[in-house]
Amino acid sequence: GDILPSSSAAVNAVSRGNPMFVLALLAQARRDGSLTERNGVWMLTRQHLSADLRLRDLVRGHLGRHAESSRDVLETVALAVPLPLAVLLQTVSGEQVDSLVQDGIITVNEGSDRLVRIAHPLFGEVIRSAVPTGRSLQIRQRIIPLLETRAPAGDRFLRFVDWSLDCGQPVPAGRLLAAAALANSCLDSRRALRAAQAVTDPAYSEAARIEVARAHVQLDDYDRARQVLDGLMEQATDLGTLRAAALLEARVCAAGTDASPLAELAGRWSAAIDRVLAADTAGRLRVAGRAARTGVRLLELYALVLEGRYGGTEAELNRILAESGAHPAIGPAGRALLGDVLIATGRADAGLKLTGEAMCQLTD
């Protein structure tokens, strides 16, 4: 049958196209229920696949003779991936590195840093899972002083945060929060949960709760998301946190069938905005406050649309879009909602055009 392109890409990202691994991943995903068929289309309910016991045995067999003879190289690269070749060669045998490259177990790119990676993500996952914590800490203490002082970025940043947590090493709250936000943006919800839940600094607690709730929403665990968000709207002291909490609560509400909680949420959001702005005696939040109140009104209009009450919504949405212009938050939400109204009232072409524009704004 058909498979969603995103699901196909997720399988390819883990297997790197190895047919043996593809079949094992599909079998595993069907066993654990993460690969399901809906309306004739197969889809993954989570995009980040990991190896179960059967697949781990398969990978260990594939690594074969390298598991013991080149263990130091494999463990170092798997834990510190991607690692500059010059750094790796300061700690392990060059002959073993050459042998693993020739056998396709590790790769070295042609960039200026000659970054070394495990050839297959599954290899790295299985190797890392077998490294004892003490051994992992030894490798970390050996490698970190040899790396450049600038902070890693992207997936390498997430890997180093994971590695620090695995070894029980302290990670600054700001770095944990950045890792959680990055992981959530990549839909790696379980990684985001781990980083956000490790935040203990009270100054970052509200932002960490937002990332925890976002991860639970992405995992369709709305009950836990609701528990994390409970009371946050009433405690938050800045408009950004209020907006994030309101949008996440709206997603939780939208997962149900009753639109009335959205109207109640809009009222709570409005009251929280009043509280924050009342404390802004210098008036620095005047412009941001207007945008926040517009967000509240959009939420109220969304509740009306869900109930099928379209009277007056089109005119008001057009007015909001005209007044707010290309505001990065209001524009896409307003266009998407207006598109829904047009589609529901029989103007599908115009509605689809607006929702398409909204999607373009969100992805730019």
mmCIF file of C-alpha atoms in Angstrom:
data_model
loop_
_atom_site.group_PDB
_atom_site.id
_atom_site.type_symbol
_atom_site.label_atom_id
_atom_site.label_comp_id
_atom_site.label_asym_id
_atom_site.label_seq_id
_atom_site.Cartn_x
_atom_site.Cartn_y
_atom_site.Cartn_z
ATOM 1 C CA GLY A 1 0.000 0.000 0.000
ATOM 2 C CA ASP A 2 0.892 3.692 -0.031
ATOM 3 C CA ILE A 3 3.168 5.099 2.667
ATOM 4 C CA LEU A 4 3.452 8.718 3.744
ATOM 5 C CA PRO A 5 6.619 10.338 2.318
ATOM 6 C CA SER A 6 7.584 11.528 5.816
ATOM 7 C CA SER A 7 7.370 7.959 7.118
ATOM 8 C CA SER A 8 9.407 6.646 4.210
ATOM 9 C CA ALA A 9 12.027 9.338 4.852
ATOM 10 C CA ALA A 10 12.177 8.384 8.542
ATOM 11 C CA VAL A 11 12.857 4.736 7.708
ATOM 12 C CA ASN A 12 15.473 5.729 5.145
ATOM 13 C CA ALA A 13 17.202 8.067 7.611
ATOM 14 C CA VAL A 14 17.736 5.219 10.072
ATOM 15 C CA SER A 15 18.442 2.387 7.629
ATOM 16 C CA ARG A 16 20.397 4.385 5.032
ATOM 17 C CA GLY A 17 18.608 2.244 2.459
ATOM 18 C CA ASN A 18 20.013 -1.094 3.666
ATOM 19 C CA PRO A 19 17.224 -3.543 2.650
ATOM 20 C CA MET A 20 17.909 -5.866 5.586
ATOM 21 C CA PHE A 21 17.532 -3.000 8.048
ATOM 22 C CA VAL A 22 14.460 -1.632 6.243
ATOM 23 C CA LEU A 23 12.641 -4.953 6.577
ATOM 24 C CA ALA A 24 13.667 -5.297 10.225
ATOM 25 C CA LEU A 25 12.534 -1.738 11.014
ATOM 26 C CA LEU A 26 9.171 -2.255 9.329
ATOM 27 C CA ALA A 27 8.603 -5.533 11.157
ATOM 28 C CA GLN A 28 9.553 -3.920 14.459
ATOM 29 C CA ALA A 29 7.326 -0.879 13.835
ATOM 30 C CA ARG A 30 4.353 -3.119 13.068
ATOM 31 C CA ARG A 31 4.981 -5.150 16.219
ATOM 32 C CA ASP A 32 5.102 -2.148 18.524
ATOM 33 C CA GLY A 33 2.213 -0.366 16.795
ATOM 34 C CA SER A 34 4.169 2.664 15.589
ATOM 35 C CA LEU A 35 3.488 1.732 11.930
ATOM 36 C CA THR A 36 -0.250 1.731 11.264
ATOM 37 C CA GLU A 37 -2.595 1.759 8.297
ATOM 38 C CA ARG A 38 -5.215 4.493 8.124
ATOM 39 C CA ASN A 39 -7.588 4.829 5.177
ATOM 40 C CA GLY A 40 -5.322 2.704 2.994
ATOM 41 C CA VAL A 41 -2.163 4.653 3.799
ATOM 42 C CA TRP A 42 0.656 3.389 6.027
ATOM 43 C CA MET A 43 2.150 5.916 8.418
ATOM 44 C CA LEU A 44 4.490 6.111 11.390
ATOM 45 C CA THR A 45 3.020 7.501 14.589
ATOM 46 C CA ARG A 46 6.547 8.517 15.656
ATOM 47 C CA GLN A 47 9.262 9.639 13.283
ATOM 48 C CA HIS A 48 12.345 8.706 15.333
ATOM 49 C CA LEU A 49 12.825 4.955 15.192
ATOM 50 C CA SER A 50 15.121 3.030 17.505
ATOM 51 C CA ALA A 51 16.305 -0.551 17.544
ATOM 52 C CA ASP A 52 14.573 -3.245 19.588
ATOM 53 C CA LEU A 53 16.310 -6.415 20.807
ATOM 54 C CA ARG A 54 15.939 -8.303 17.504
ATOM 55 C CA LEU A 55 17.287 -5.416 15.463
ATOM 56 C CA ARG A 56 20.157 -4.884 17.896
ATOM 57 C CA ASP A 57 21.187 -8.541 17.438
ATOM 58 C CA LEU A 58 21.019 -8.068 13.677
ATOM 59 C CA VAL A 59 23.276 -5.004 13.837
ATOM 60 C CA ARG A 60 25.771 -6.742 16.145
ATOM 61 C CA GLY A 61 25.988 -9.599 13.681
ATOM 62 C CA HIS A 62 26.564 -7.136 10.860
ATOM 63 C CA LEU A 63 29.415 -5.480 12.760
ATOM 64 C CA GLY A 64 30.938 -8.952 13.150
ATOM 65 C CA ARG A 65 34.666 -9.104 13.686
ATOM 66 C CA HIS A 66 34.951 -5.340 14.207
ATOM 67 C CA ALA A 67 33.102 -5.407 17.526
ATOM 68 C CA GLU A 68 36.172 -6.388 19.581
ATOM 69 C CA SER A 69 39.222 -5.571 17.471
ATOM 70 C CA SER A 70 38.142 -1.971 16.803
ATOM 71 C CA ARG A 71 35.988 -1.382 19.869
ATOM 72 C CA ASP A 72 37.876 1.753 20.936
ATOM 73 C CA VAL A 73 37.390 3.427 17.540
ATOM 74 C CA LEU A 74 33.748 2.412 17.250
ATOM 75 C CA GLU A 75 32.845 3.575 20.750
ATOM 76 C CA THR A 76 34.699 6.882 20.389
ATOM 77 C CA VAL A 77 33.085 7.750 17.055
ATOM 78 C CA ALA A 78 29.621 6.579 18.131
ATOM 79 C CA LEU A 79 29.700 8.668 21.310
ATOM 80 C CA ALA A 80 31.284 11.832 19.873
ATOM 81 C CA VAL A 81 29.764 11.747 16.380
ATOM 82 C CA PRO A 82 30.606 13.627 14.226
ATOM 83 C CA LEU A 83 34.260 13.841 15.205
ATOM 84 C CA PRO A 84 37.097 15.577 13.277
ATOM 85 C CA LEU A 85 39.520 12.995 11.902
ATOM 86 C CA ALA A 86 42.524 14.857 13.333
ATOM 87 C CA VAL A 87 41.040 14.597 16.835
ATOM 88 C CA LEU A 88 40.190 10.912 16.433
ATOM 89 C CA LEU A 89 43.705 10.051 15.259
ATOM 90 C CA GLN A 90 45.144 11.560 18.459
ATOM 91 C CA THR A 91 43.345 8.901 20.499
ATOM 92 C CA VAL A 92 43.098 5.728 18.391
ATOM 93 C CA SER A 93 45.028 3.685 15.823
ATOM 94 C CA GLY A 94 45.080 5.055 12.282
ATOM 95 C CA GLU A 95 45.213 1.522 10.848
ATOM 96 C CA GLN A 96 41.965 0.598 12.591
ATOM 97 C CA VAL A 97 40.311 3.765 11.283
ATOM 98 C CA ASP A 98 41.413 2.912 7.712
ATOM 99 C CA SER A 99 40.110 -0.642 8.073
ATOM 100 C CA LEU A 100 36.683 0.517 9.298
ATOM 101 C CA VAL A 101 36.438 3.068 6.468
ATOM 102 C CA GLN A 102 37.282 0.415 3.862
ATOM 103 C CA ASP A 103 34.645 -1.934 5.295
ATOM 104 C CA GLY A 104 31.988 0.800 5.266
ATOM 105 C CA ILE A 105 31.520 0.847 9.049
ATOM 106 C CA ILE A 106 32.575 4.479 9.442
ATOM 107 C CA THR A 107 32.753 7.324 6.937
ATOM 108 C CA VAL A 108 35.005 10.379 6.576
ATOM 109 C CA ASN A 109 33.636 13.341 4.640
ATOM 110 C CA GLU A 110 35.647 15.537 2.291
ATOM 111 C CA GLY A 111 35.101 18.793 4.206
ATOM 112 C CA SER A 112 37.835 20.820 5.850
ATOM 113 C CA ASP A 113 37.261 19.116 9.225
ATOM 114 C CA ARG A 114 37.181 15.602 7.655
ATOM 115 C CA LEU A 115 34.344 14.660 10.017
ATOM 116 C CA VAL A 116 34.103 10.985 10.966
ATOM 117 C CA ARG A 117 30.704 9.327 11.454
ATOM 118 C CA ILE A 118 29.323 5.857 11.959
ATOM 119 C CA ALA A 119 28.043 4.767 8.546
ATOM 120 C CA HIS A 120 24.580 3.750 9.748
ATOM 121 C CA PRO A 121 22.605 5.463 12.536
ATOM 122 C CA LEU A 122 21.626 2.006 13.800
ATOM 123 C CA PHE A 123 25.292 1.082 14.244
ATOM 124 C CA GLY A 124 25.832 4.158 16.406
ATOM 125 C CA GLU A 125 22.726 3.551 18.504
ATOM 126 C CA VAL A 126 23.590 -0.083 19.195
ATOM 127 C CA ILE A 127 27.244 0.682 19.965
ATOM 128 C CA ARG A 128 26.326 3.528 22.354
ATOM 129 C CA SER A 129 23.794 1.367 24.193
ATOM 130 C CA ALA A 130 26.503 -1.196 24.970
ATOM 131 C CA VAL A 131 29.050 1.260 26.429
ATOM 132 C CA PRO A 132 29.088 1.266 30.260
ATOM 133 C CA THR A 133 28.737 4.687 31.882
ATOM 134 C CA GLY A 134 32.250 4.587 33.339
ATOM 135 C CA ARG A 135 33.764 3.780 29.969
ATOM 136 C CA SER A 136 31.703 6.513 28.285
ATOM 137 C CA LEU A 137 32.934 9.053 30.838
ATOM 138 C CA GLN A 138 36.560 8.027 30.213
ATOM 139 C CA ILE A 139 36.155 8.575 26.466
ATOM 140 C CA ARG A 140 34.444 11.904 27.077
ATOM 141 C CA GLN A 141 37.247 13.132 29.333
ATOM 142 C CA ARG A 142 39.759 12.109 26.693
ATOM 143 C CA ILE A 143 37.955 13.734 23.749
ATOM 144 C CA ILE A 144 36.488 16.992 25.086
ATOM 145 C CA PRO A 145 39.871 18.724 25.720
ATOM 146 C CA LEU A 146 40.897 18.017 22.108
ATOM 147 C CA LEU A 147 37.829 19.658 20.557
ATOM 148 C CA GLU A 148 37.547 23.300 19.590
ATOM 149 C CA THR A 149 36.083 25.568 22.232
ATOM 150 C CA ARG A 150 33.142 26.771 20.125
ATOM 151 C CA ALA A 151 29.849 25.089 20.927
ATOM 152 C CA PRO A 152 28.658 22.392 18.510
ATOM 153 C CA ALA A 153 25.492 23.005 16.504
ATOM 154 C CA GLY A 154 22.549 21.016 15.184
ATOM 155 C CA ASP A 155 22.443 17.277 15.771
ATOM 156 C CA ARG A 156 26.015 17.341 17.053
ATOM 157 C CA PHE A 157 24.869 19.717 19.802
ATOM 158 C CA LEU A 158 22.041 17.338 20.755
ATOM 159 C CA ARG A 159 24.437 14.385 20.807
ATOM 160 C CA PHE A 160 26.833 16.173 23.168
ATOM 161 C CA VAL A 161 23.995 17.141 25.502
ATOM 162 C CA ASP A 162 22.824 13.509 25.482
ATOM 163 C CA TRP A 163 26.349 12.344 26.170
ATOM 164 C CA SER A 164 26.721 14.700 29.127
ATOM 165 C CA LEU A 165 23.438 13.472 30.617
ATOM 166 C CA ASP A 166 24.434 9.842 30.023
ATOM 167 C CA CYS A 167 27.626 10.435 31.990
ATOM 168 C CA GLY A 168 25.897 12.331 34.788
ATOM 169 C CA GLN A 169 27.771 15.519 33.910
ATOM 170 C CA PRO A 170 26.181 18.905 34.692
ATOM 171 C CA VAL A 171 24.683 20.791 31.749
ATOM 172 C CA PRO A 172 23.790 24.504 32.081
ATOM 173 C CA ALA A 173 20.033 25.109 32.127
ATOM 174 C CA GLY A 174 20.206 27.378 29.083
ATOM 175 C CA ARG A 175 21.910 24.670 27.064
ATOM 176 C CA LEU A 176 19.377 22.051 28.189
ATOM 177 C CA LEU A 177 16.537 24.343 27.179
ATOM 178 C CA ALA A 178 18.136 25.047 23.789
ATOM 179 C CA ALA A 179 18.530 21.286 23.231
ATOM 180 C CA ALA A 180 14.885 20.665 24.160
ATOM 181 C CA ALA A 181 13.663 23.377 21.782
ATOM 182 C CA LEU A 182 15.859 22.076 18.947
ATOM 183 C CA ALA A 183 14.739 18.483 19.517
ATOM 184 C CA ASN A 184 11.081 19.537 19.541
ATOM 185 C CA SER A 185 11.559 21.465 16.299
ATOM 186 C CA CYS A 186 12.963 18.245 14.782
ATOM 187 C CA LEU A 187 9.964 16.290 16.179
ATOM 188 C CA ASP A 188 12.362 14.303 18.368
ATOM 189 C CA SER A 189 9.961 14.517 21.298
ATOM 190 C CA ARG A 190 11.576 11.927 23.570
ATOM 191 C CA ARG A 191 14.945 13.653 23.305
ATOM 192 C CA ALA A 192 13.233 16.984 24.034
ATOM 193 C CA LEU A 193 11.582 15.529 27.130
ATOM 194 C CA ARG A 194 14.877 14.266 28.472
ATOM 195 C CA ALA A 195 16.596 17.637 28.110
ATOM 196 C CA ALA A 196 13.699 19.764 29.374
ATOM 197 C CA GLN A 197 12.991 17.536 32.366
ATOM 198 C CA ALA A 198 16.656 17.835 33.422
ATOM 199 C CA VAL A 199 16.266 21.617 33.911
ATOM 200 C CA THR A 200 16.330 22.447 37.627
ATOM 201 C CA ASP A 201 17.115 26.184 37.592
ATOM 202 C CA PRO A 202 13.929 28.024 38.694
ATOM 203 C CA ALA A 203 14.712 30.871 36.285
ATOM 204 C CA TYR A 204 14.164 28.484 33.366
ATOM 205 C CA SER A 205 11.300 26.460 34.820
ATOM 206 C CA GLU A 206 8.476 28.072 32.838
ATOM 207 C CA ALA A 207 10.298 27.723 29.518
ATOM 208 C CA ALA A 208 11.145 24.105 30.382
ATOM 209 C CA ARG A 209 7.484 23.351 31.104
ATOM 210 C CA ILE A 210 6.589 24.727 27.678
ATOM 211 C CA GLU A 211 9.048 22.358 25.976
ATOM 212 C CA VAL A 212 7.845 19.392 28.083
ATOM 213 C CA ALA A 213 4.231 20.143 27.169
ATOM 214 C CA ARG A 214 5.119 20.608 23.487
ATOM 215 C CA ALA A 215 6.831 17.213 23.448
ATOM 216 C CA HIS A 216 3.809 15.526 25.031
ATOM 217 C CA VAL A 217 1.482 17.176 22.496
ATOM 218 C CA GLN A 218 3.670 15.933 19.638
ATOM 219 C CA LEU A 219 3.453 12.451 21.149
ATOM 220 C CA ASP A 220 -0.369 12.814 21.283
ATOM 221 C CA ASP A 221 -0.190 12.443 25.070
ATOM 222 C CA TYR A 222 -2.709 15.200 25.759
ATOM 223 C CA ASP A 223 -3.403 14.202 29.356
ATOM 224 C CA ARG A 224 0.226 14.687 30.378
ATOM 225 C CA ALA A 225 0.453 17.910 28.378
ATOM 226 C CA ARG A 226 -2.612 19.196 30.229
ATOM 227 C CA GLN A 227 -1.045 18.329 33.581
ATOM 228 C CA VAL A 228 2.198 20.150 32.721
ATOM 229 C CA LEU A 229 0.329 23.252 31.515
ATOM 230 C CA ASP A 230 -1.996 23.362 34.515
ATOM 231 C CA GLY A 231 -1.544 26.717 36.259
ATOM 232 C CA LEU A 232 1.197 27.952 33.905
ATOM 233 C CA MET A 233 -1.036 30.605 32.342
ATOM 234 C CA GLU A 234 -1.717 32.047 35.778
ATOM 235 C CA GLN A 235 1.977 31.982 36.799
ATOM 236 C CA ALA A 236 3.778 33.152 33.645
ATOM 237 C CA THR A 237 5.333 36.599 33.819
ATOM 238 C CA ASP A 238 6.069 37.298 30.147
ATOM 239 C CA LEU A 239 3.916 37.505 27.019
ATOM 240 C CA GLY A 240 5.964 34.947 25.082
ATOM 241 C CA THR A 241 5.408 32.234 27.665
ATOM 242 C CA LEU A 242 1.716 33.139 27.834
ATOM 243 C CA ARG A 243 1.370 32.823 24.067
ATOM 244 C CA ALA A 244 3.185 29.472 23.966
ATOM 245 C CA ALA A 245 1.071 28.113 26.837
ATOM 246 C CA ALA A 246 -2.159 29.333 25.233
ATOM 247 C CA LEU A 247 -1.352 27.785 21.857
ATOM 248 C CA LEU A 248 -0.416 24.460 23.430
ATOM 249 C CA GLU A 249 -3.591 24.439 25.527
ATOM 250 C CA ALA A 250 -5.536 25.239 22.353
ATOM 251 C CA ARG A 251 -4.019 22.198 20.654
ATOM 252 C CA VAL A 252 -5.008 20.060 23.624
ATOM 253 C CA CYS A 253 -8.556 21.459 23.495
ATOM 254 C CA ALA A 254 -8.772 20.963 19.726
ATOM 255 C CA ALA A 255 -7.990 17.273 20.214
ATOM 256 C CA GLY A 256 -11.457 16.978 21.794
ATOM 257 C CA THR A 257 -14.829 17.617 20.213
ATOM 258 C CA ASP A 258 -16.107 20.465 22.401
ATOM 259 C CA ALA A 259 -15.130 24.006 21.360
ATOM 260 C CA SER A 260 -16.280 25.632 24.608
ATOM 261 C CA PRO A 261 -12.914 25.150 26.412
ATOM 262 C CA LEU A 262 -11.322 27.365 23.751
ATOM 263 C CA ALA A 263 -13.554 30.284 24.700
ATOM 264 C CA GLU A 264 -12.687 29.764 28.363
ATOM 265 C CA LEU A 265 -8.988 29.564 27.447
ATOM 266 C CA ALA A 266 -9.231 32.855 25.540
ATOM 267 C CA GLY A 267 -10.668 34.490 28.656
ATOM 268 C CA ARG A 268 -7.831 33.167 30.843
ATOM 269 C CA TRP A 269 -5.241 34.289 28.294
ATOM 270 C CA SER A 270 -6.764 37.780 28.187
ATOM 271 C CA ALA A 271 -6.744 38.046 31.995
ATOM 272 C CA ALA A 272 -3.099 36.916 32.110
ATOM 273 C CA ILE A 273 -2.152 39.542 29.507
ATOM 274 C CA ASP A 274 -3.843 42.213 31.640
ATOM 275 C CA ARG A 275 -1.820 41.049 34.639
ATOM 276 C CA VAL A 276 1.516 41.184 32.766
ATOM 277 C CA LEU A 277 0.809 44.566 31.172
ATOM 278 C CA ALA A 278 -0.273 46.039 34.520
ATOM 279 C CA ALA A 279 3.222 45.329 35.821
ATOM 280 C CA ASP A 280 4.782 47.055 32.791
ATOM 281 C CA THR A 281 4.784 50.572 34.236
ATOM 282 C CA ALA A 282 7.343 51.776 31.670
ATOM 283 C CA GLY A 283 5.115 50.791 28.745
ATOM 284 C CA ARG A 284 7.784 48.699 27.007
ATOM 285 C CA LEU A 285 5.264 45.970 26.166
ATOM 286 C CA ARG A 286 2.678 48.245 24.526
ATOM 287 C CA VAL A 287 3.183 46.960 20.963
ATOM 288 C CA ALA A 288 3.633 43.333 22.028
ATOM 289 C CA GLY A 289 0.527 43.660 24.179
ATOM 290 C CA ARG A 290 -1.588 44.711 21.197
ATOM 291 C CA ALA A 291 -0.374 41.694 19.229
ATOM 292 C CA ALA A 292 -1.130 39.429 22.197
ATOM 293 C CA ARG A 293 -4.698 40.761 22.441
ATOM 294 C CA THR A 294 -5.142 40.128 18.730
ATOM 295 C CA GLY A 295 -4.009 36.552 19.358
ATOM 296 C CA VAL A 296 -6.730 36.227 22.003
ATOM 297 C CA ARG A 297 -9.337 37.453 19.540
ATOM 298 C CA LEU A 298 -8.153 34.975 16.914
ATOM 299 C CA LEU A 299 -8.586 32.202 19.452
ATOM 300 C CA GLU A 300 -12.131 33.408 20.192
ATOM 301 C CA LEU A 301 -12.903 33.441 16.476
ATOM 302 C CA TYR A 302 -11.445 29.946 16.130
ATOM 303 C CA ALA A 303 -13.867 28.723 18.813
ATOM 304 C CA LEU A 304 -16.768 30.285 16.883
ATOM 305 C CA VAL A 305 -15.656 28.653 13.625
ATOM 306 C CA LEU A 306 -15.410 25.237 15.279
ATOM 307 C CA GLU A 307 -19.020 25.664 16.397
ATOM 308 C CA GLY A 308 -20.081 26.571 12.846
ATOM 309 C CA ARG A 309 -20.847 30.183 13.710
ATOM 310 C CA TYR A 310 -19.435 32.085 10.740
ATOM 311 C CA GLY A 311 -21.493 35.281 10.949
ATOM 312 C CA GLY A 312 -19.204 38.315 11.032
ATOM 313 C CA THR A 313 -16.009 36.261 11.306
ATOM 314 C CA GLU A 314 -14.931 36.887 7.708
ATOM 315 C CA ALA A 315 -15.162 40.668 8.003
ATOM 316 C CA GLU A 316 -13.357 40.706 11.337
ATOM 317 C CA LEU A 317 -10.572 38.435 10.098
ATOM 318 C CA ASN A 318 -10.052 40.657 7.060
ATOM 319 C CA ARG A 319 -9.837 43.682 9.372
ATOM 320 C CA ILE A 320 -7.313 41.935 11.649
ATOM 321 C CA LEU A 321 -5.131 40.944 8.698
ATOM 322 C CA ALA A 322 -5.260 44.462 7.262
ATOM 323 C CA GLU A 323 -4.269 46.028 10.587
ATOM 324 C CA SER A 324 -1.565 43.528 11.560
ATOM 325 C CA GLY A 325 0.021 43.306 8.111
ATOM 326 C CA ALA A 326 2.721 40.649 7.892
ATOM 327 C CA HIS A 327 3.077 40.058 11.647
ATOM 328 C CA PRO A 328 4.944 36.710 11.893
ATOM 329 C CA ALA A 329 2.476 35.275 14.435
ATOM 330 C CA ILE A 330 -0.833 36.874 13.455
ATOM 331 C CA GLY A 331 -0.534 36.679 9.670
ATOM 332 C CA PRO A 332 -0.354 32.872 9.218
ATOM 333 C CA ALA A 333 -2.972 32.170 11.912
ATOM 334 C CA GLY A 334 -5.377 34.755 10.510
ATOM 335 C CA ARG A 335 -4.998 33.565 6.920
ATOM 336 C CA ALA A 336 -5.451 29.920 7.889
ATOM 337 C CA LEU A 337 -8.591 30.707 9.885
ATOM 338 C CA LEU A 338 -10.022 32.908 7.144
ATOM 339 C CA GLY A 339 -9.289 30.112 4.660
ATOM 340 C CA ASP A 340 -11.293 27.705 6.831
ATOM 341 C CA VAL A 341 -14.220 30.159 6.859
ATOM 342 C CA LEU A 342 -14.149 30.560 3.069
ATOM 343 C CA ILE A 343 -13.996 26.800 2.517
ATOM 344 C CA ALA A 344 -16.858 26.188 4.960
ATOM 345 C CA THR A 345 -18.997 28.809 3.221
ATOM 346 C CA GLY A 346 -18.548 27.373 -0.278
ATOM 347 C CA ARG A 347 -15.505 29.272 -1.604
ATOM 348 C CA ALA A 348 -13.000 26.461 -1.654
ATOM 349 C CA ASP A 349 -10.589 27.910 -4.247
ATOM 350 C CA ALA A 350 -10.139 31.186 -2.383
ATOM 351 C CA GLY A 351 -9.916 29.346 0.944
ATOM 352 C CA LEU A 352 -7.259 26.922 -0.247
ATOM 353 C CA LYS A 353 -5.230 29.807 -1.633
ATOM 354 C CA LEU A 354 -5.256 31.515 1.782
ATOM 355 C CA THR A 355 -4.328 28.365 3.696
ATOM 356 C CA GLY A 356 -1.512 27.779 1.187
ATOM 357 C CA GLU A 357 -0.216 31.310 1.818
ATOM 358 C CA ALA A 358 -0.344 30.646 5.557
ATOM 359 C CA MET A 359 1.720 27.476 5.152
ATOM 360 C CA CYS A 360 4.285 29.349 3.036
ATOM 361 C CA GLN A 361 4.623 31.982 5.770
ATOM 362 C CA LEU A 362 5.151 29.293 8.400
ATOM 363 C CA THR A 363 7.845 27.511 6.402
ATOM 364 C CA ASP A 364 9.768 30.574 5.180
#
